[in-house]
mmCIF file of C-alpha atoms and ligand atoms in Angstrom:
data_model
loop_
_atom_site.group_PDB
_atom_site.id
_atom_site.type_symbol
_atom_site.label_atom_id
_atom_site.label_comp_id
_atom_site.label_asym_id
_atom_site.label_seq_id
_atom_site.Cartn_x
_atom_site.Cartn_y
_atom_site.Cartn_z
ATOM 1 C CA UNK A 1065 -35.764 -6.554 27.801
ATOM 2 C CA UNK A 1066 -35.783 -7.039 24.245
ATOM 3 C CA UNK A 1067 -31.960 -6.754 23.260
ATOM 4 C CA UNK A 1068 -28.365 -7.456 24.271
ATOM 5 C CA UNK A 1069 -29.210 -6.396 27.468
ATOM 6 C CA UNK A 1070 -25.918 -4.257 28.233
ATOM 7 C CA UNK A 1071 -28.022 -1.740 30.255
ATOM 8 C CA UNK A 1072 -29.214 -4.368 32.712
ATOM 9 C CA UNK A 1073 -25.882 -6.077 32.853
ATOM 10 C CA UNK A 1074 -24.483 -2.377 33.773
ATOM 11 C CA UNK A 1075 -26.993 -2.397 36.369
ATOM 12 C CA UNK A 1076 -25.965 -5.678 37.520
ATOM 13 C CA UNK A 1077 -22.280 -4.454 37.746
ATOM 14 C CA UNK A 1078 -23.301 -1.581 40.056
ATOM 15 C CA UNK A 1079 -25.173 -4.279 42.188
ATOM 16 C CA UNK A 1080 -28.566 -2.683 42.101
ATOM 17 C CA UNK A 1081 -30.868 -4.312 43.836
ATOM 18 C CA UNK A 1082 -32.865 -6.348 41.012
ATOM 19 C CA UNK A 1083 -36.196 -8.902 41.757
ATOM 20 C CA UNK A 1084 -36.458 -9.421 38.538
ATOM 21 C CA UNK A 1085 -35.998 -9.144 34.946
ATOM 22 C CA UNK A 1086 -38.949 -9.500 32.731
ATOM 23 C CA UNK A 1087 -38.266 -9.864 29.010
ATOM 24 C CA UNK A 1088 -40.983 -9.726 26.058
ATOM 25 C CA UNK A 1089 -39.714 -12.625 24.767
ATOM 26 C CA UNK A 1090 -37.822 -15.921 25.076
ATOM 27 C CA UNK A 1091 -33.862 -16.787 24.189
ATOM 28 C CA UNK A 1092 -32.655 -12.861 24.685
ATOM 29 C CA UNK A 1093 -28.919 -12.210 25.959
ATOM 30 C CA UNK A 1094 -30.447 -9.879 29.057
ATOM 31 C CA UNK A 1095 -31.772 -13.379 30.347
ATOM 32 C CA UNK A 1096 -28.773 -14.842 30.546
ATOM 33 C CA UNK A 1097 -26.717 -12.383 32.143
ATOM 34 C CA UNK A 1098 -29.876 -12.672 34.784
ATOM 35 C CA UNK A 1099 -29.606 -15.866 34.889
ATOM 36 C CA UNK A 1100 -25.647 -16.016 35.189
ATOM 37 C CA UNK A 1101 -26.128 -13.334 37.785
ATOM 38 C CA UNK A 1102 -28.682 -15.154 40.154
ATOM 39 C CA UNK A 1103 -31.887 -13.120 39.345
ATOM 40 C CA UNK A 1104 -34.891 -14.178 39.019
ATOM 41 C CA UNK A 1105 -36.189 -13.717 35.492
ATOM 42 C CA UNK A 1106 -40.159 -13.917 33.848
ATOM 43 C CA UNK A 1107 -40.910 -14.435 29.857
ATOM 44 C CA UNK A 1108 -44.265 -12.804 29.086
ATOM 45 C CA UNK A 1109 -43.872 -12.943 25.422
ATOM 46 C CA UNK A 1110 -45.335 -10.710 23.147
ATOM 47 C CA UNK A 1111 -45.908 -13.033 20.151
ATOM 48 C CA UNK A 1112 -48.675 -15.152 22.463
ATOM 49 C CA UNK A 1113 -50.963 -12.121 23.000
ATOM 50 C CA UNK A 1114 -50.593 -10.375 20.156
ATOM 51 C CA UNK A 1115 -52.577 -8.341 19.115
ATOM 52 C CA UNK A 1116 -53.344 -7.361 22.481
ATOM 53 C CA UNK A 1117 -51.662 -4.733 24.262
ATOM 54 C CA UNK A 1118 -53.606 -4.372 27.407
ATOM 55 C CA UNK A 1119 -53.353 -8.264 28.189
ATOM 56 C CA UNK A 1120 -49.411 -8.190 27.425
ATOM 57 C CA UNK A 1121 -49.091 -5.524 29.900
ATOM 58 C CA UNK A 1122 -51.398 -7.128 32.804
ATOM 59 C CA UNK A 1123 -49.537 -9.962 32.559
ATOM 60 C CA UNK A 1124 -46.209 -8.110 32.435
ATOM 61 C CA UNK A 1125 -47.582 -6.350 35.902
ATOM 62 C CA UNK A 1126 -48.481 -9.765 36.846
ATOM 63 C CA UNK A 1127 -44.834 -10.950 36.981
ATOM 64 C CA UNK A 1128 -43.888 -7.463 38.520
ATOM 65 C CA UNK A 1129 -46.144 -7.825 41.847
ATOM 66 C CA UNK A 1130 -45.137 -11.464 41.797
ATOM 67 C CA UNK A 1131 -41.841 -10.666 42.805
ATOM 68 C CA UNK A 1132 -42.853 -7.576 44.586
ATOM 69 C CA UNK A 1133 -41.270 -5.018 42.596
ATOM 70 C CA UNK A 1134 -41.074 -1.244 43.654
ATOM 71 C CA UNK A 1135 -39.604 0.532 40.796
ATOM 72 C CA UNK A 1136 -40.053 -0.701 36.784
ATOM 73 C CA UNK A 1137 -36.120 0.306 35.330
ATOM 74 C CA UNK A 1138 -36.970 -0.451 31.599
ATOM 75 C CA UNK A 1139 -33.900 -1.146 29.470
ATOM 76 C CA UNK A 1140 -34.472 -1.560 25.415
ATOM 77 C CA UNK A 1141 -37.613 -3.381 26.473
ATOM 78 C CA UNK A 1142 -38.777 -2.476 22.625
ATOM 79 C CA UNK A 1143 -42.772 -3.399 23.275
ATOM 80 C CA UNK A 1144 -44.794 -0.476 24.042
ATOM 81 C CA UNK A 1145 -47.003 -1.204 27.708
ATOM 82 C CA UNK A 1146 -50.889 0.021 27.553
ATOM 83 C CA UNK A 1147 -51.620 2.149 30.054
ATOM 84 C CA UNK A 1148 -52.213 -0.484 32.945
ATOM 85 C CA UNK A 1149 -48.449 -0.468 33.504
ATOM 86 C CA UNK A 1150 -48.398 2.949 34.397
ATOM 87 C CA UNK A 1151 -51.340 3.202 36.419
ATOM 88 C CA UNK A 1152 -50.396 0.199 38.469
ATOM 89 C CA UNK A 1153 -47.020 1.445 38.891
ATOM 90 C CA UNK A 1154 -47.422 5.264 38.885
ATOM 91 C CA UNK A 1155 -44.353 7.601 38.661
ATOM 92 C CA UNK A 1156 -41.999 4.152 39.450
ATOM 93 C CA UNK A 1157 -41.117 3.161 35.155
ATOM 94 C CA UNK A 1158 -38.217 5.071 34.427
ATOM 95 C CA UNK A 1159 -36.619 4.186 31.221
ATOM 96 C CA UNK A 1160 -33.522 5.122 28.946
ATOM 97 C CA UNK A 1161 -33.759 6.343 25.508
ATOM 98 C CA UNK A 1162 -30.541 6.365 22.686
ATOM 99 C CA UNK A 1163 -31.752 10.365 22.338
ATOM 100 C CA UNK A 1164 -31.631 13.875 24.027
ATOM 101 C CA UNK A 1165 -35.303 13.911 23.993
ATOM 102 C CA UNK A 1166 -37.622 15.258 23.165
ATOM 103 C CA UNK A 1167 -35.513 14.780 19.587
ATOM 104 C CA UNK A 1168 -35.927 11.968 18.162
ATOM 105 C CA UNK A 1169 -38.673 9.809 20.297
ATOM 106 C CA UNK A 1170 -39.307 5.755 19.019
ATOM 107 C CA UNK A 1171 -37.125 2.904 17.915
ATOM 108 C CA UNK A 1172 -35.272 4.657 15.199
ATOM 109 C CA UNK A 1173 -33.825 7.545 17.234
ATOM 110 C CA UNK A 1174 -30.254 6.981 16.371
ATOM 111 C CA UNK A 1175 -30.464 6.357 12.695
ATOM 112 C CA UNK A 1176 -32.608 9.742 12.656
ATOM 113 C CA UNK A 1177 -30.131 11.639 14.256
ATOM 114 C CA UNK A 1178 -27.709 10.882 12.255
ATOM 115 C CA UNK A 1179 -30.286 11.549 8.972
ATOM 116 C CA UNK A 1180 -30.866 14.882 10.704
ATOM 117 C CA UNK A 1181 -27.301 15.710 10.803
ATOM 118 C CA UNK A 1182 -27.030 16.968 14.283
ATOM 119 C CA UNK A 1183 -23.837 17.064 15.457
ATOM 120 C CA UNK A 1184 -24.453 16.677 19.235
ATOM 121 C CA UNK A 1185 -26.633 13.453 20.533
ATOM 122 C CA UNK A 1186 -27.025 11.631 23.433
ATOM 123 C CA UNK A 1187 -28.999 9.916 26.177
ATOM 124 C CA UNK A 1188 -32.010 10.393 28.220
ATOM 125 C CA UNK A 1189 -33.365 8.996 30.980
ATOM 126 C CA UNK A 1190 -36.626 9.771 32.452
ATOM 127 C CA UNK A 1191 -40.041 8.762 34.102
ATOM 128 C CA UNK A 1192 -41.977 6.812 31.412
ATOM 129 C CA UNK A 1193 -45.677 7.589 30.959
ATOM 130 C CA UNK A 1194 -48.269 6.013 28.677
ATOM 131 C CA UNK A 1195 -46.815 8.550 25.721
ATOM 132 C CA UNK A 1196 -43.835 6.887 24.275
ATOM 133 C CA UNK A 1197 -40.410 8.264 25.114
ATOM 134 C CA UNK A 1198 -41.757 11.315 26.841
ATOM 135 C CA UNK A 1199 -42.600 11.859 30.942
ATOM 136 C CA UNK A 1200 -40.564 13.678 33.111
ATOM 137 C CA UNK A 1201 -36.703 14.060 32.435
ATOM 138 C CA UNK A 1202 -34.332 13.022 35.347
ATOM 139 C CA UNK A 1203 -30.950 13.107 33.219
ATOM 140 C CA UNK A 1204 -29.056 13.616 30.167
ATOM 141 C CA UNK A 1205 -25.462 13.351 28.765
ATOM 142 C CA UNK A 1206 -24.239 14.205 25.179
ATOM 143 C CA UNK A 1207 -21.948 13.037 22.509
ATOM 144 C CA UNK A 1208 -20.466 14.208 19.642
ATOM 145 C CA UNK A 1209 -21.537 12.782 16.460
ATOM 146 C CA UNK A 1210 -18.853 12.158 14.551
ATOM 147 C CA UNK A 1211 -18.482 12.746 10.611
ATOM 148 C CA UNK A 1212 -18.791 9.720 8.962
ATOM 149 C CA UNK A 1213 -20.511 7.674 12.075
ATOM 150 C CA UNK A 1214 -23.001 4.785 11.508
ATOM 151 C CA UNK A 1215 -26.147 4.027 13.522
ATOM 152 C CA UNK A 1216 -24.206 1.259 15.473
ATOM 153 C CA UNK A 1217 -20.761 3.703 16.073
ATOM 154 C CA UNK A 1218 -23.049 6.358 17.623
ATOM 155 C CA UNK A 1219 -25.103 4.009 19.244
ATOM 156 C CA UNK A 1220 -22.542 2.169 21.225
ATOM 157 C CA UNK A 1221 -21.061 5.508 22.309
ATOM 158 C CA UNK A 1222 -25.096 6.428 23.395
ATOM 159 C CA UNK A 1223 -24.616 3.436 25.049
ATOM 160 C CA UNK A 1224 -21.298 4.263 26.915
ATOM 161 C CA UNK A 1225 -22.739 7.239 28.251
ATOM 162 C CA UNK A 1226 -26.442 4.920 29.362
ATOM 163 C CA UNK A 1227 -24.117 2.229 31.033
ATOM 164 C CA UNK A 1228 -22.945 4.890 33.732
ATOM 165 C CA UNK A 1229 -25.576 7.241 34.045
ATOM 166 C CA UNK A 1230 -28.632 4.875 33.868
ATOM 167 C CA UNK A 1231 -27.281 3.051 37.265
ATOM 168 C CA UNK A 1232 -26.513 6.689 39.117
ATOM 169 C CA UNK A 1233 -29.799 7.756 38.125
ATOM 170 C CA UNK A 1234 -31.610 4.609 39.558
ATOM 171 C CA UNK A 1235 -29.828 4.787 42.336
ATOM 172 C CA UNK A 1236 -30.664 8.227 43.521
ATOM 173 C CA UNK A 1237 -34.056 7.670 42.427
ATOM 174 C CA UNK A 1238 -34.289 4.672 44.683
ATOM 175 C CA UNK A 1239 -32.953 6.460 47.579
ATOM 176 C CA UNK A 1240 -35.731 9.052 46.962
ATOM 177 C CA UNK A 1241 -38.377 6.533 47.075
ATOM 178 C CA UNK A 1242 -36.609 5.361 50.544
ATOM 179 C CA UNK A 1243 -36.644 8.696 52.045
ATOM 180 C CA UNK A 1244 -40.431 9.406 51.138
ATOM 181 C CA UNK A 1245 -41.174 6.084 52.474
ATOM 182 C CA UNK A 1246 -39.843 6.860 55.683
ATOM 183 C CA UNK A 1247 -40.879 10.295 55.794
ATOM 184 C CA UNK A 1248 -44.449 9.075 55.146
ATOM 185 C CA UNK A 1249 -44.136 6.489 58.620
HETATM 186 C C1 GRF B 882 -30.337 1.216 24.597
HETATM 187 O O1 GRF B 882 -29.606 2.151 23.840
HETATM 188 C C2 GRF B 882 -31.659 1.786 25.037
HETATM 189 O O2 GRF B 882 -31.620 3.149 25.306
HETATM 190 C C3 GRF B 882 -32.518 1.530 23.818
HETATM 191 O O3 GRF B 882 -32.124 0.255 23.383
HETATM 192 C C4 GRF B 882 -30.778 0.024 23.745
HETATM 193 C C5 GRF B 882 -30.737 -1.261 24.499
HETATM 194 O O4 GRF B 882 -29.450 -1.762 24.580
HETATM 195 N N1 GRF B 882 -33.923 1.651 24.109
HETATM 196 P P1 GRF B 882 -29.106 -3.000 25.517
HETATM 197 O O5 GRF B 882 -30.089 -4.102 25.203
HETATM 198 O O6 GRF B 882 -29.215 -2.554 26.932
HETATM 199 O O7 GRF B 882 -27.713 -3.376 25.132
#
């Protein structure tokens, strides 16, 4: 968690079952709503291994299998993860993205949709892999752009549509992961 941390407190809401939240760095509003919420939260910040990537992510992993954590749901977490994360977590990072992707990948997506003049947008949420904003698509829902909209008008409808699909989408893929594991007894 990097940011305001309205996708984790929609997850909250929808009482998903949450070990922990892990932020890149300290005095971010997504640990307080963990905090007023009763989770368990981790600081592995960036800024004290920087510049290196693959010791940030081992020790975000760290924190992970500390609190025994089955599925990664990343939510503006902003700080790209070598590929450690994804091999010690394979197929189980799913993350959201303020795009219908693959338009637009990185931190600037909204801003460049609106520089590209599409008129549609959206949000995406899919399996992360090592390649930034790409892996395996499990959902999408679209919005207008509006004439006249500004990054942050566009983005908090993005959002709108991210604070009730992301939830529906973890859930379901949670469920999955249930069935498989007790398929595979
Ligand atoms: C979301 O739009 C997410 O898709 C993007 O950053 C934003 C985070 O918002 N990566 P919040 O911190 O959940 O409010």
């Amino acid at each position: 968690m990097s940011g305001s941390g309205t996708n984790l407190q929609a997850l909250i809401d929808e009482e998903l079952p949450i070990a922990v939240v892990v932020s890149d760095r300290p005095g971010v509003q997504a640990l307080d709503r963990a905090n007023r919420a009763d989770i368990a939260t981790e600081v592995v910040d960036r800024g004290a291994f920087l510049p290196d990537r693959e010791a940030f992510t081992d020790a975000v992993v760290d924190a992970l299998r500390r609190h025994e954590v089955d599925l990664v749901a990343m939510a503006g977490f902003m700080t790209i993860l070598a590929k450690g994360a994804f091999d010690a977590f394979p197929g189980r990072i799913v993350n959201t993205h303020p795009s219908l992707l693959p338009a637009f990948r990185g931190a600037h997506a909204v801003e460049e949709a609106i520089e590209a003049g599409v008129k549609v947008s959206g949000c995406t949420i899919h399996v992360a892999t090592p390649e930034v904003d790409d892996g395996p698509i499990l959902a999408q829902e679209a919005v207008p752009v509006l004439p006249g909209d500004t990054p942050d008008a566009l983005h908090e409808r993005i959002k709108t549509l991210e604070h009730s699909l992301y939830p529906r989408v973890l859930r379901e893929f949670i469920q999955q992961l249930e069935a498989e594991e007790v398929g595979s007894r």
